[in-house]
PDB file of C-alpha atoms in Angstrom:
ATOM      1  CA  MET A 298     -46.783  25.123 -40.311  1.00  0.00           C
ATOM      2  CA  LEU A 299     -45.497  22.151 -38.307  1.00  0.00           C
ATOM      3  CA  ASN A 300     -41.799  21.402 -38.013  1.00  0.00           C
ATOM      4  CA  LYS A 301     -41.088  17.911 -39.226  1.00  0.00           C
ATOM      5  CA  TYR A 302     -37.887  16.006 -38.552  1.00  0.00           C
ATOM      6  CA  PRO A 303     -36.676  12.786 -40.122  1.00  0.00           C
ATOM      7  CA  LEU A 304     -37.488   9.599 -38.199  1.00  0.00           C
ATOM      8  CA  TRP A 305     -33.811   8.778 -37.684  1.00  0.00           C
ATOM      9  CA  LYS A 306     -33.365  11.886 -35.539  1.00  0.00           C
ATOM     10  CA  TYR A 307     -36.113  10.755 -33.165  1.00  0.00           C
ATOM     11  CA  VAL A 308     -34.571   7.283 -33.030  1.00  0.00           C
ATOM     12  CA  LEU A 309     -31.154   8.791 -32.290  1.00  0.00           C
ATOM     13  CA  ILE A 310     -32.529  10.937 -29.449  1.00  0.00           C
ATOM     14  CA  LEU A 311     -34.363   7.932 -27.994  1.00  0.00           C
ATOM     15  CA  ALA A 312     -31.214   5.781 -28.220  1.00  0.00           C
ATOM     16  CA  VAL A 313     -29.140   8.443 -26.438  1.00  0.00           C
ATOM     17  CA  LEU A 314     -31.745   8.704 -23.672  1.00  0.00           C
ATOM     18  CA  VAL A 315     -31.873   4.916 -23.231  1.00  0.00           C
ATOM     19  CA  VAL A 316     -28.084   4.587 -23.080  1.00  0.00           C
ATOM     20  CA  GLY A 317     -27.886   7.538 -20.681  1.00  0.00           C
ATOM     21  CA  PHE A 318     -30.500   5.975 -18.412  1.00  0.00           C
ATOM     22  CA  ILE A 319     -28.749   2.587 -18.415  1.00  0.00           C
ATOM     23  CA  TYR A 320     -25.376   4.023 -17.450  1.00  0.00           C
ATOM     24  CA  SER A 321     -26.822   6.338 -14.806  1.00  0.00           C
ATOM     25  CA  ALA A 322     -29.069   3.615 -13.324  1.00  0.00           C
ATOM     26  CA  PRO A 323     -26.363   2.275 -10.916  1.00  0.00           C
ATOM     27  CA  ASN A 324     -26.655   5.550  -8.980  1.00  0.00           C
ATOM     28  CA  LEU A 325     -30.205   4.522  -8.023  1.00  0.00           C
ATOM     29  CA  TYR A 326     -28.877   1.578  -5.991  1.00  0.00           C
ATOM     30  CA  PRO A 327     -27.488   2.694  -2.596  1.00  0.00           C
ATOM     31  CA  ASP A 328     -24.497   0.882  -1.115  1.00  0.00           C
ATOM     32  CA  ASP A 329     -24.979  -1.713   1.611  1.00  0.00           C
ATOM     33  CA  SER A 330     -23.261  -1.366   4.959  1.00  0.00           C
ATOM     34  CA  ALA A 331     -20.844  -4.273   5.100  1.00  0.00           C
ATOM     35  CA  ILE A 332     -18.146  -6.063   7.078  1.00  0.00           C
ATOM     36  CA  GLN A 333     -14.970  -6.887   5.139  1.00  0.00           C
ATOM     37  CA  ILE A 334     -12.864  -9.880   6.232  1.00  0.00           C
ATOM     38  CA  SER A 335      -9.278 -10.494   5.106  1.00  0.00           C
ATOM     39  CA  GLY A 336      -6.225 -12.340   6.367  1.00  0.00           C
ATOM     40  CA  ALA A 337      -3.846 -10.511   8.690  1.00  0.00           C
ATOM     41  CA  SER A 338      -1.006 -11.740   6.467  1.00  0.00           C
ATOM     42  CA  THR A 339      -0.837 -12.214   2.708  1.00  0.00           C
ATOM     43  CA  ALA A 340      -0.261 -15.949   3.218  1.00  0.00           C
ATOM     44  CA  LEU A 341      -3.590 -16.427   5.014  1.00  0.00           C
ATOM     45  CA  GLN A 342      -6.584 -16.880   2.724  1.00  0.00           C
ATOM     46  CA  VAL A 343     -10.216 -16.491   3.724  1.00  0.00           C
ATOM     47  CA  ASN A 344     -12.412 -19.507   2.897  1.00  0.00           C
ATOM     48  CA  GLN A 345     -16.143 -20.129   2.906  1.00  0.00           C
ATOM     49  CA  ALA A 346     -15.969 -21.719   6.354  1.00  0.00           C
ATOM     50  CA  ASP A 347     -14.591 -18.450   7.775  1.00  0.00           C
ATOM     51  CA  VAL A 348     -17.397 -16.441   6.176  1.00  0.00           C
ATOM     52  CA  ASP A 349     -20.013 -18.905   7.459  1.00  0.00           C
ATOM     53  CA  ARG A 350     -18.511 -18.759  10.958  1.00  0.00           C
ATOM     54  CA  ALA A 351     -18.725 -14.960  10.925  1.00  0.00           C
ATOM     55  CA  ALA A 352     -22.310 -15.034   9.625  1.00  0.00           C
ATOM     56  CA  LYS A 353     -23.333 -17.507  12.353  1.00  0.00           C
ATOM     57  CA  ALA A 354     -21.741 -15.322  15.037  1.00  0.00           C
ATOM     58  CA  LEU A 355     -23.725 -12.336  13.761  1.00  0.00           C
ATOM     59  CA  ALA A 356     -26.951 -14.348  13.692  1.00  0.00           C
ATOM     60  CA  ASP A 357     -26.343 -15.505  17.277  1.00  0.00           C
ATOM     61  CA  ALA A 358     -25.853 -11.852  18.255  1.00  0.00           C
ATOM     62  CA  GLY A 359     -29.166 -10.888  16.670  1.00  0.00           C
ATOM     63  CA  ILE A 360     -27.596  -8.974  13.769  1.00  0.00           C
ATOM     64  CA  SER A 361     -29.288  -9.543  10.424  1.00  0.00           C
ATOM     65  CA  VAL A 362     -27.042 -10.406   7.464  1.00  0.00           C
ATOM     66  CA  LYS A 363     -28.510  -9.600   4.065  1.00  0.00           C
ATOM     67  CA  ALA A 364     -25.958 -11.610   2.076  1.00  0.00           C
ATOM     68  CA  SER A 365     -22.419 -12.977   2.262  1.00  0.00           C
ATOM     69  CA  SER A 366     -19.833 -13.620  -0.426  1.00  0.00           C
ATOM     70  CA  LEU A 367     -16.274 -14.845  -0.861  1.00  0.00           C
ATOM     71  CA  ALA A 368     -13.718 -13.292  -3.208  1.00  0.00           C
ATOM     72  CA  GLU A 369     -12.680 -15.632  -6.026  1.00  0.00           C
ATOM     73  CA  ASN A 370      -8.980 -15.323  -5.169  1.00  0.00           C
ATOM     74  CA  GLY A 371      -9.550 -16.108  -1.491  1.00  0.00           C
ATOM     75  CA  LYS A 372      -8.287 -12.680  -0.469  1.00  0.00           C
ATOM     76  CA  GLY A 373     -11.378 -11.775   1.515  1.00  0.00           C
ATOM     77  CA  GLY A 374     -15.026 -12.201   2.412  1.00  0.00           C
ATOM     78  CA  LEU A 375     -17.915  -9.739   2.568  1.00  0.00           C
ATOM     79  CA  LEU A 376     -20.951  -9.699   4.848  1.00  0.00           C
ATOM     80  CA  ARG A 377     -23.734  -7.302   3.845  1.00  0.00           C
ATOM     81  CA  LEU A 378     -25.811  -6.025   6.765  1.00  0.00           C
ATOM     82  CA  SER A 379     -29.475  -5.092   6.762  1.00  0.00           C
ATOM     83  CA  LYS A 380     -29.024  -2.038   8.994  1.00  0.00           C
ATOM     84  CA  GLN A 381     -26.294   0.592   8.972  1.00  0.00           C
ATOM     85  CA  GLU A 382     -26.388   0.977  12.758  1.00  0.00           C
ATOM     86  CA  ASP A 383     -25.362  -2.688  13.102  1.00  0.00           C
ATOM     87  CA  GLN A 384     -21.915  -2.112  11.560  1.00  0.00           C
ATOM     88  CA  LEU A 385     -19.945  -1.231  14.691  1.00  0.00           C
ATOM     89  CA  PRO A 386     -21.354  -4.002  16.910  1.00  0.00           C
ATOM     90  CA  ALA A 387     -21.063  -6.445  13.981  1.00  0.00           C
ATOM     91  CA  LYS A 388     -17.368  -5.670  13.640  1.00  0.00           C
ATOM     92  CA  ASP A 389     -16.743  -6.515  17.309  1.00  0.00           C
ATOM     93  CA  VAL A 390     -18.738  -9.745  17.027  1.00  0.00           C
ATOM     94  CA  VAL A 391     -16.887 -10.943  13.913  1.00  0.00           C
ATOM     95  CA  ARG A 392     -13.484 -10.008  15.334  1.00  0.00           C
ATOM     96  CA  LYS A 393     -14.133 -12.060  18.466  1.00  0.00           C
ATOM     97  CA  ALA A 394     -15.400 -14.982  16.387  1.00  0.00           C
ATOM     98  CA  LEU A 395     -12.436 -15.101  13.980  1.00  0.00           C
ATOM     99  CA  GLY A 396      -9.571 -14.010  16.246  1.00  0.00           C
ATOM    100  CA  ASP A 397      -6.458 -11.942  15.600  1.00  0.00           C
ATOM    101  CA  ASP A 398      -5.437 -13.837  12.462  1.00  0.00           C
ATOM    102  CA  TYR A 399      -8.056 -11.935  10.479  1.00  0.00           C
ATOM    103  CA  VAL A 400      -8.599  -8.258   9.720  1.00  0.00           C
ATOM    104  CA  VAL A 401     -12.190  -7.089  10.150  1.00  0.00           C
ATOM    105  CA  ALA A 402     -13.020  -3.692   8.649  1.00  0.00           C
ATOM    106  CA  LEU A 403     -16.096  -1.550   8.028  1.00  0.00           C
ATOM    107  CA  ASN A 404     -16.912  -0.978   4.383  1.00  0.00           C
ATOM    108  CA  LEU A 405     -19.634  -0.150   1.870  1.00  0.00           C
ATOM    109  CA  ALA A 406     -20.634  -2.755  -0.734  1.00  0.00           C
ATOM    110  CA  ARG A 407     -22.017  -2.018  -4.183  1.00  0.00           C
ATOM    111  CA  THR A 408     -25.579  -3.146  -4.958  1.00  0.00           C
ATOM    112  CA  THR A 409     -25.471  -2.593  -8.724  1.00  0.00           C
ATOM    113  CA  PRO A 410     -27.301  -5.483 -10.482  1.00  0.00           C
ATOM    114  CA  THR A 411     -25.154  -8.013 -12.311  1.00  0.00           C
ATOM    115  CA  TRP A 412     -26.627  -7.237 -15.736  1.00  0.00           C
ATOM    116  CA  LEU A 413     -25.657  -3.573 -15.364  1.00  0.00           C
ATOM    117  CA  ARG A 414     -22.125  -4.496 -14.277  1.00  0.00           C
ATOM    118  CA  HIS A 415     -21.792  -6.744 -17.337  1.00  0.00           C
ATOM    119  CA  LEU A 416     -22.630  -3.723 -19.494  1.00  0.00           C
ATOM    120  CA  GLY A 417     -19.823  -1.794 -17.808  1.00  0.00           C
ATOM    121  CA  ALA A 418     -22.192   0.472 -15.882  1.00  0.00           C
ATOM    122  CA  SER A 419     -21.042   1.601 -12.444  1.00  0.00           C
ATOM    123  CA  PRO A 420     -22.069   4.294  -9.946  1.00  0.00           C
ATOM    124  CA  MET A 421     -20.562   7.741 -10.184  1.00  0.00           C
ATOM    125  CA  LYS A 422     -17.391   8.102  -8.145  1.00  0.00           C
ATOM    126  CA  LEU A 423     -18.468  10.421  -5.369  1.00  0.00           C
ATOM    127  CA  GLY A 424     -15.087  10.816  -3.720  1.00  0.00           C
ATOM    128  CA  LEU A 425     -14.487  11.399  -0.028  1.00  0.00           C
ATOM    129  CA  ASP A 426     -16.495  14.630   0.131  1.00  0.00           C
ATOM    130  CA  LEU A 427     -19.782  12.947  -0.785  1.00  0.00           C
ATOM    131  CA  SER A 428     -19.347   9.301   0.150  1.00  0.00           C
ATOM    132  CA  GLY A 429     -17.073   9.651   3.185  1.00  0.00           C
ATOM    133  CA  GLY A 430     -14.011   7.550   3.816  1.00  0.00           C
ATOM    134  CA  VAL A 431     -10.388   7.833   4.882  1.00  0.00           C
ATOM    135  CA  HIS A 432      -7.618  10.092   3.570  1.00  0.00           C
ATOM    136  CA  PHE A 433      -4.025   9.315   4.536  1.00  0.00           C
ATOM    137  CA  LEU A 434      -0.861  11.207   3.686  1.00  0.00           C
ATOM    138  CA  LEU A 435       2.099   8.872   4.146  1.00  0.00           C
ATOM    139  CA  GLU A 436       5.736   9.896   4.167  1.00  0.00           C
ATOM    140  CA  VAL A 437       8.515   7.508   3.191  1.00  0.00           C
ATOM    141  CA  ASP A 438      11.431   7.532   5.635  1.00  0.00           C
ATOM    142  CA  MET A 439      14.209   8.095   3.100  1.00  0.00           C
ATOM    143  CA  ASP A 440      16.926   8.313   5.763  1.00  0.00           C
ATOM    144  CA  LYS A 441      16.046   4.813   6.939  1.00  0.00           C
ATOM    145  CA  ALA A 442      16.080   3.487   3.370  1.00  0.00           C
ATOM    146  CA  ILE A 443      19.494   5.022   2.662  1.00  0.00           C
ATOM    147  CA  ASP A 444      20.900   3.793   5.981  1.00  0.00           C
ATOM    148  CA  ALA A 445      19.733   0.244   5.216  1.00  0.00           C
ATOM    149  CA  ARG A 446      21.420   0.344   1.812  1.00  0.00           C
ATOM    150  CA  LEU A 447      24.636   1.730   3.340  1.00  0.00           C
ATOM    151  CA  LYS A 448      24.759  -1.136   5.821  1.00  0.00           C
ATOM    152  CA  VAL A 449      24.551  -3.586   2.911  1.00  0.00           C
ATOM    153  CA  TYR A 450      27.363  -1.790   1.082  1.00  0.00           C
ATOM    154  CA  GLU A 451      29.486  -1.661   4.242  1.00  0.00           C
ATOM    155  CA  GLY A 452      29.168  -5.421   4.651  1.00  0.00           C
ATOM    156  CA  GLU A 453      30.164  -5.962   1.007  1.00  0.00           C
ATOM    157  CA  VAL A 454      33.187  -3.659   1.331  1.00  0.00           C
ATOM    158  CA  LYS A 455      34.384  -5.443   4.461  1.00  0.00           C
ATOM    159  CA  SER A 456      33.898  -8.819   2.801  1.00  0.00           C
ATOM    160  CA  LEU A 457      36.017  -7.651  -0.144  1.00  0.00           C
ATOM    161  CA  LEU A 458      38.821  -6.424   2.117  1.00  0.00           C
ATOM    162  CA  ARG A 459      38.851  -9.666   4.103  1.00  0.00           C
ATOM    163  CA  LYS A 460      39.001 -11.636   0.874  1.00  0.00           C
ATOM    164  CA  GLU A 461      42.008  -9.590  -0.283  1.00  0.00           C
ATOM    165  CA  LYS A 462      43.585  -9.867   3.204  1.00  0.00           C
ATOM    166  CA  VAL A 463      43.562  -6.115   3.824  1.00  0.00           C
ATOM    167  CA  ARG A 464      43.349  -5.377   7.544  1.00  0.00           C
ATOM    168  CA  TYR A 465      40.884  -2.689   8.620  1.00  0.00           C
ATOM    169  CA  ARG A 466      39.202  -1.330  11.725  1.00  0.00           C
ATOM    170  CA  SER A 467      35.436  -0.788  11.910  1.00  0.00           C
ATOM    171  CA  LEU A 468      34.427   2.786  12.740  1.00  0.00           C
ATOM    172  CA  PRO A 469      31.018   4.371  13.419  1.00  0.00           C
ATOM    173  CA  GLN A 470      29.117   5.579  10.369  1.00  0.00           C
ATOM    174  CA  LEU A 471      29.343   9.355   9.899  1.00  0.00           C
ATOM    175  CA  GLY A 472      25.903  10.374   8.653  1.00  0.00           C
ATOM    176  CA  ASN A 473      25.624   8.827   5.196  1.00  0.00           C
ATOM    177  CA  VAL A 474      29.352   8.122   5.063  1.00  0.00           C
ATOM    178  CA  ILE A 475      30.981   4.731   5.686  1.00  0.00           C
ATOM    179  CA  GLN A 476      34.265   4.926   7.633  1.00  0.00           C
ATOM    180  CA  LEU A 477      37.028   2.341   7.924  1.00  0.00           C
ATOM    181  CA  GLY A 478      40.324   2.703   9.779  1.00  0.00           C
ATOM    182  CA  PHE A 479      43.702   1.209   8.777  1.00  0.00           C
ATOM    183  CA  THR A 480      47.037   0.584  10.446  1.00  0.00           C
ATOM    184  CA  ASP A 481      49.017   2.650   7.924  1.00  0.00           C
ATOM    185  CA  ASP A 482      48.701   4.709   4.731  1.00  0.00           C
ATOM    186  CA  ALA A 483      49.812   1.815   2.517  1.00  0.00           C
ATOM    187  CA  GLU A 484      46.930  -0.422   3.595  1.00  0.00           C
ATOM    188  CA  ARG A 485      44.515   2.479   3.221  1.00  0.00           C
ATOM    189  CA  GLU A 486      45.678   3.098  -0.352  1.00  0.00           C
ATOM    190  CA  GLN A 487      45.400  -0.604  -1.137  1.00  0.00           C
ATOM    191  CA  ALA A 488      41.839  -0.622   0.207  1.00  0.00           C
ATOM    192  CA  ARG A 489      41.051   2.572  -1.688  1.00  0.00           C
ATOM    193  CA  ALA A 490      42.139   1.023  -4.981  1.00  0.00           C
ATOM    194  CA  LEU A 491      40.078  -2.128  -4.353  1.00  0.00           C
ATOM    195  CA  VAL A 492      36.927  -0.220  -3.380  1.00  0.00           C
ATOM    196  CA  ARG A 493      37.233   2.238  -6.272  1.00  0.00           C
ATOM    197  CA  LYS A 494      37.574  -0.638  -8.743  1.00  0.00           C
ATOM    198  CA  THR A 495      34.638  -2.657  -7.355  1.00  0.00           C
ATOM    199  CA  PHE A 496      32.189  -0.011  -6.123  1.00  0.00           C
ATOM    200  CA  THR A 497      31.692   2.714  -8.718  1.00  0.00           C
ATOM    201  CA  ASP A 498      28.872   4.431  -6.803  1.00  0.00           C
ATOM    202  CA  PHE A 499      31.156   5.733  -4.046  1.00  0.00           C
ATOM    203  CA  GLU A 500      32.986   9.014  -3.640  1.00  0.00           C
ATOM    204  CA  ILE A 501      36.110   7.895  -1.726  1.00  0.00           C
ATOM    205  CA  THR A 502      38.076  10.312   0.437  1.00  0.00           C
ATOM    206  CA  PRO A 503      41.177   9.616   2.596  1.00  0.00           C
ATOM    207  CA  ALA A 504      41.162  11.241   6.036  1.00  0.00           C
ATOM    208  CA  GLU A 505      42.680  11.080   9.518  1.00  0.00           C
ATOM    209  CA  LEU A 506      40.850  10.343  12.777  1.00  0.00           C
ATOM    210  CA  ASN A 507      42.792  10.562  16.035  1.00  0.00           C
ATOM    211  CA  GLY A 508      45.995   9.833  14.146  1.00  0.00           C
ATOM    212  CA  ILE A 509      44.509   6.782  12.387  1.00  0.00           C
ATOM    213  CA  PRO A 510      44.416   6.629   8.557  1.00  0.00           C
ATOM    214  CA  VAL A 511      40.744   6.530   7.577  1.00  0.00           C
ATOM    215  CA  LEU A 512      38.885   5.869   4.350  1.00  0.00           C
ATOM    216  CA  ARG A 513      35.528   7.625   3.978  1.00  0.00           C
ATOM    217  CA  MET A 514      33.038   6.350   1.397  1.00  0.00           C
ATOM    218  CA  ALA A 515      29.977   8.409   0.468  1.00  0.00           C
ATOM    219  CA  LEU A 516      27.386   7.467  -2.142  1.00  0.00           C
ATOM    220  CA  THR A 517      27.251   9.708  -5.195  1.00  0.00           C
ATOM    221  CA  PRO A 518      24.264  12.097  -5.554  1.00  0.00           C
ATOM    222  CA  ALA A 519      23.059  10.041  -8.533  1.00  0.00           C
ATOM    223  CA  LYS A 520      23.067   6.832  -6.463  1.00  0.00           C
ATOM    224  CA  LEU A 521      21.269   8.530  -3.562  1.00  0.00           C
ATOM    225  CA  ALA A 522      18.586   9.746  -5.976  1.00  0.00           C
ATOM    226  CA  GLU A 523      18.269   6.208  -7.363  1.00  0.00           C
ATOM    227  CA  ILE A 524      17.810   4.755  -3.861  1.00  0.00           C
ATOM    228  CA  ARG A 525      15.138   7.337  -3.023  1.00  0.00           C
ATOM    229  CA  GLU A 526      13.283   6.664  -6.276  1.00  0.00           C
ATOM    230  CA  TYR A 527      13.403   2.906  -5.734  1.00  0.00           C
ATOM    231  CA  SER A 528      12.192   3.287  -2.150  1.00  0.00           C
ATOM    232  CA  ILE A 529       9.142   5.382  -3.087  1.00  0.00           C
ATOM    233  CA  LYS A 530       8.200   2.958  -5.886  1.00  0.00           C
ATOM    234  CA  GLN A 531       8.631  -0.061  -3.617  1.00  0.00           C
ATOM    235  CA  ASN A 532       6.432   1.525  -0.949  1.00  0.00           C
ATOM    236  CA  LEU A 533       3.809   2.483  -3.543  1.00  0.00           C
ATOM    237  CA  THR A 534       3.575  -1.160  -4.605  1.00  0.00           C
ATOM    238  CA  THR A 535       3.381  -2.344  -1.000  1.00  0.00           C
ATOM    239  CA  VAL A 536       0.692   0.196  -0.088  1.00  0.00           C
ATOM    240  CA  ARG A 537      -1.395  -0.841  -3.115  1.00  0.00           C
ATOM    241  CA  ASN A 538      -1.153  -4.461  -1.971  1.00  0.00           C
ATOM    242  CA  ARG A 539      -2.240  -3.453   1.542  1.00  0.00           C
ATOM    243  CA  VAL A 540      -5.191  -1.499   0.120  1.00  0.00           C
ATOM    244  CA  ASN A 541      -6.197  -4.567  -1.886  1.00  0.00           C
ATOM    245  CA  GLU A 542      -6.312  -6.505   1.389  1.00  0.00           C
ATOM    246  CA  LEU A 543      -8.967  -4.072   2.629  1.00  0.00           C
ATOM    247  CA  GLY A 544     -11.110  -4.815  -0.425  1.00  0.00           C
ATOM    248  CA  VAL A 545     -12.000  -1.149  -0.936  1.00  0.00           C
ATOM    249  CA  ALA A 546     -13.827  -0.151  -4.108  1.00  0.00           C
ATOM    250  CA  GLU A 547     -12.247   2.673  -6.139  1.00  0.00           C
ATOM    251  CA  PRO A 548      -9.242   3.389  -3.890  1.00  0.00           C
ATOM    252  CA  LEU A 549      -6.730   6.077  -4.803  1.00  0.00           C
ATOM    253  CA  VAL A 550      -3.028   5.455  -4.191  1.00  0.00           C
ATOM    254  CA  GLN A 551      -0.661   7.908  -5.820  1.00  0.00           C
ATOM    255  CA  ARG A 552       2.663   9.614  -5.317  1.00  0.00           C
ATOM    256  CA  GLN A 553       2.841  13.191  -4.081  1.00  0.00           C
ATOM    257  CA  GLY A 554       6.147  14.991  -4.382  1.00  0.00           C
ATOM    258  CA  ALA A 555       9.487  13.344  -3.734  1.00  0.00           C
ATOM    259  CA  ASN A 556       8.685  11.204  -0.693  1.00  0.00           C
ATOM    260  CA  ARG A 557       4.948  11.183   0.028  1.00  0.00           C
ATOM    261  CA  ILE A 558       2.069   8.869  -0.868  1.00  0.00           C
ATOM    262  CA  VAL A 559      -1.607   9.859  -0.844  1.00  0.00           C
ATOM    263  CA  VAL A 560      -4.137   7.141  -0.006  1.00  0.00           C
ATOM    264  CA  GLU A 561      -7.898   7.692  -0.278  1.00  0.00           C
ATOM    265  CA  LEU A 562     -10.267   4.891   0.727  1.00  0.00           C
ATOM    266  CA  PRO A 563     -13.888   5.805  -0.108  1.00  0.00           C
ATOM    267  CA  GLY A 564     -16.498   4.153   2.075  1.00  0.00           C
ATOM    268  CA  VAL A 565     -14.052   2.956   4.737  1.00  0.00           C
ATOM    269  CA  GLN A 566     -15.291   4.097   8.132  1.00  0.00           C
ATOM    270  CA  ASP A 567     -12.805   2.340  10.380  1.00  0.00           C
ATOM    271  CA  THR A 568      -9.827   4.711  10.372  1.00  0.00           C
ATOM    272  CA  ALA A 569      -7.900   2.824  13.048  1.00  0.00           C
ATOM    273  CA  GLU A 570      -8.173  -0.504  11.209  1.00  0.00           C
ATOM    274  CA  ALA A 571      -7.125   1.021   7.887  1.00  0.00           C
ATOM    275  CA  LYS A 572      -4.149   2.675   9.554  1.00  0.00           C
ATOM    276  CA  ARG A 573      -3.166  -0.614  11.197  1.00  0.00           C
ATOM    277  CA  ILE A 574      -3.164  -2.414   7.834  1.00  0.00           C
ATOM    278  CA  LEU A 575      -1.229   0.314   6.031  1.00  0.00           C
ATOM    279  CA  GLY A 576       1.104   0.677   9.001  1.00  0.00           C
ATOM    280  CA  LYS A 577       2.532  -2.801   8.339  1.00  0.00           C
ATOM    281  CA  THR A 578       4.495  -1.189   5.527  1.00  0.00           C
ATOM    282  CA  ALA A 579       8.118  -0.475   6.423  1.00  0.00           C
ATOM    283  CA  ASN A 580       9.684   2.996   6.095  1.00  0.00           C
ATOM    284  CA  LEU A 581       6.320   4.805   6.273  1.00  0.00           C
ATOM    285  CA  GLU A 582       5.153   7.499   8.661  1.00  0.00           C
ATOM    286  CA  PHE A 583       1.612   8.858   8.929  1.00  0.00           C
TER     287      PHE A 583
END
């Protein structure tokens, strides 16, 4: 006796297979070796003339270019190469042709057909293990961020005292503590009252230094935590902008712990160039 199933079940199985094939099809198209061009600064945009100049330089050097394209926002250009082994010499040729105002990086470019991309189909994310690329662990220099904020506060405190005609003497900063000297206890107490009223984020302590009345101002733990949090978020935003300059597909930029940022750039083969771009960010150490 033959097993018979309703027609709709066969149609459903066929539909699932067709959809599965469509959305797995992008994996059949290997990436092209490519040269990515972007401006060395965010103010500098790449135009079609720059891309054409780079393509002509490659042609003059005997390097075959499969295709070239320009990003719609003017943030970069892409030159697809016919041979993978041409990438390194192509990078040197393009860099010499465009000069130091442009960043030239090695990359991999998707070859998924337009109709598949319009359907939302994209290749499987292989990650660094399978596709290669660059992994950076960046550490935010929190001490530098706090010191910069303290210098701003110190300037504001001094401006307030000058405005109120309270005489003070500048003293070296003691770690994360601002120090100011005064001629007598009365002026110190006057300054203490002014600072306490205006700057609520300080823990203010009177002290003596070589017989001089001193006022020591330290940021509260809550304010220090706020500065650290702001610094990591600011650097995350800046790093993401730098990564966008590289034009990398499927980058990963995320926070790790209290003061570290993980950056993964699949397909990027030029570690030195990627580090140079990311290294423009202040308060970061590799």
